[in-house]
mmCIF file of C-alpha atoms in Angstrom:
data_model
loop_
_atom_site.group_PDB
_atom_site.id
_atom_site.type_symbol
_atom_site.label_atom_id
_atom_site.label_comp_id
_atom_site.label_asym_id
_atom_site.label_seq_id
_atom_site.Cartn_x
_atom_site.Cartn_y
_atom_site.Cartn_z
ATOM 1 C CA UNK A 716 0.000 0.000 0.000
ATOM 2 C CA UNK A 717 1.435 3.085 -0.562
ATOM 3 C CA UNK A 718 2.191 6.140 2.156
ATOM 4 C CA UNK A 719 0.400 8.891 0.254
ATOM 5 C CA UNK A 720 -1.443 9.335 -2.270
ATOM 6 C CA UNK A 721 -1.016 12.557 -5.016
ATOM 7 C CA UNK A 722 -4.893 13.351 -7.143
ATOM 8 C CA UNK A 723 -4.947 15.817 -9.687
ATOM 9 C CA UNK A 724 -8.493 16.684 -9.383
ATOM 10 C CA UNK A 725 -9.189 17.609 -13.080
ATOM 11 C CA UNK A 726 -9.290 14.492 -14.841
ATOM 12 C CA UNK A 727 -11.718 13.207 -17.841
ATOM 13 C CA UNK A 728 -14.447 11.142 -16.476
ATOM 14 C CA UNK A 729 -14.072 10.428 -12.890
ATOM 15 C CA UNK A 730 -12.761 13.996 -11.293
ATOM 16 C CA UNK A 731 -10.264 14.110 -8.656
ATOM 17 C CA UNK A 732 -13.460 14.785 -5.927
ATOM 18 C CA UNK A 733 -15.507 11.610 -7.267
ATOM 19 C CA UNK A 734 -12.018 9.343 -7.164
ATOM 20 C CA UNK A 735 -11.518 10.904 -3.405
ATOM 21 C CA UNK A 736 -15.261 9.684 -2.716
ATOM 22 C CA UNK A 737 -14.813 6.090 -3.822
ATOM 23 C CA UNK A 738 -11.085 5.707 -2.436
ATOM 24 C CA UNK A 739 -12.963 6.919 1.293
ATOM 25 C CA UNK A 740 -15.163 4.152 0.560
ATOM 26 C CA UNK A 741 -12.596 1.725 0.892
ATOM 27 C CA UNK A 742 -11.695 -0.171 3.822
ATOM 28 C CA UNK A 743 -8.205 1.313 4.282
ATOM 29 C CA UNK A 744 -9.262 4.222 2.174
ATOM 30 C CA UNK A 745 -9.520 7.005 4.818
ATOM 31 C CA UNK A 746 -6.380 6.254 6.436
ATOM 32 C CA UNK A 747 -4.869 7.112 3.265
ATOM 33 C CA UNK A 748 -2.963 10.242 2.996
ATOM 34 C CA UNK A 749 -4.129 11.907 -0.163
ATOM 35 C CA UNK A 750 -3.042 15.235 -1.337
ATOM 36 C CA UNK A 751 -4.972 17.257 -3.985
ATOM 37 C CA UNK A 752 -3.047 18.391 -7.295
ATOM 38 C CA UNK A 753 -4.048 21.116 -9.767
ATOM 39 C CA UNK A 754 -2.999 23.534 -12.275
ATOM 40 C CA UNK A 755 -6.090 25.744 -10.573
ATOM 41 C CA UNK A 756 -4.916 26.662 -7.517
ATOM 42 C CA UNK A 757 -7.322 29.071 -6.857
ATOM 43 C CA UNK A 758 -7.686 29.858 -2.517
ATOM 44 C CA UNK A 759 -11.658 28.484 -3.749
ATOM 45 C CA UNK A 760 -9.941 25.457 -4.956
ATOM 46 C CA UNK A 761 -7.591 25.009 -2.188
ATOM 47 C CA UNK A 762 -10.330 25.516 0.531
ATOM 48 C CA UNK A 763 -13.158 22.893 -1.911
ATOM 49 C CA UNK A 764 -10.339 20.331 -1.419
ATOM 50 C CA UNK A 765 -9.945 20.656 1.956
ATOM 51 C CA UNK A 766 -13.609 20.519 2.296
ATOM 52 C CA UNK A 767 -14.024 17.411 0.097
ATOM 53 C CA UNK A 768 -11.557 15.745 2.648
ATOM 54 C CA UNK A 769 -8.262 16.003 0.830
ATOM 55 C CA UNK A 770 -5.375 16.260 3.201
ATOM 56 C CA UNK A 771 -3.352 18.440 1.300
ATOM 57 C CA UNK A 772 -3.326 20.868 -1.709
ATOM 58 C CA UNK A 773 -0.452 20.974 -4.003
ATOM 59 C CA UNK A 774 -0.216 23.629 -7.401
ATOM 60 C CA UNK A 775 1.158 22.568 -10.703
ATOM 61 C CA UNK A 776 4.252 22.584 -11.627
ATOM 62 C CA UNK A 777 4.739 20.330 -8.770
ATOM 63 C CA UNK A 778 8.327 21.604 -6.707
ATOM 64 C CA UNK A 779 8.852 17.672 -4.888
ATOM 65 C CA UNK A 780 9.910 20.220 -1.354
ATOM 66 C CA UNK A 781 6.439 21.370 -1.534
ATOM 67 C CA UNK A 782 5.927 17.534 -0.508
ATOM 68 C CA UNK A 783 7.956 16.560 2.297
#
């Protein structure tokens, strides 16, 4: 299983909220660290993701330090 988990939340389809959703929904799905990814990063966007139970928010380009 891995440690964390990194969701851009605009994908085709299934959106990064919907994918959050369903990985909760597993049994070892909401002790999963899962941080939100976006070129959008918006304070709206940053706050929604928080909201929507993301436990972090990172903006695109991705700088790996932002991470640790």
């Amino acid at each position: 299983n891995p440690d964390v988990l990194t969701l851009d939340v605009e994908m085709p389809k299934m959106d990064g909220f919907l994918t959050l959703k369903r990985i909760r929904e597993l049994e070892d799905g909401s002790e999963l660290p899962v941080i939100a990814v976006t070129a959008y990063a918006t304070q709206e966007m940053r706050a929604r993701s928080i909201e929507q139970g993301f436990d972090g928010f990172i903006s695109k380009p991705i700088r790996w330090e932002q991470v640790e």
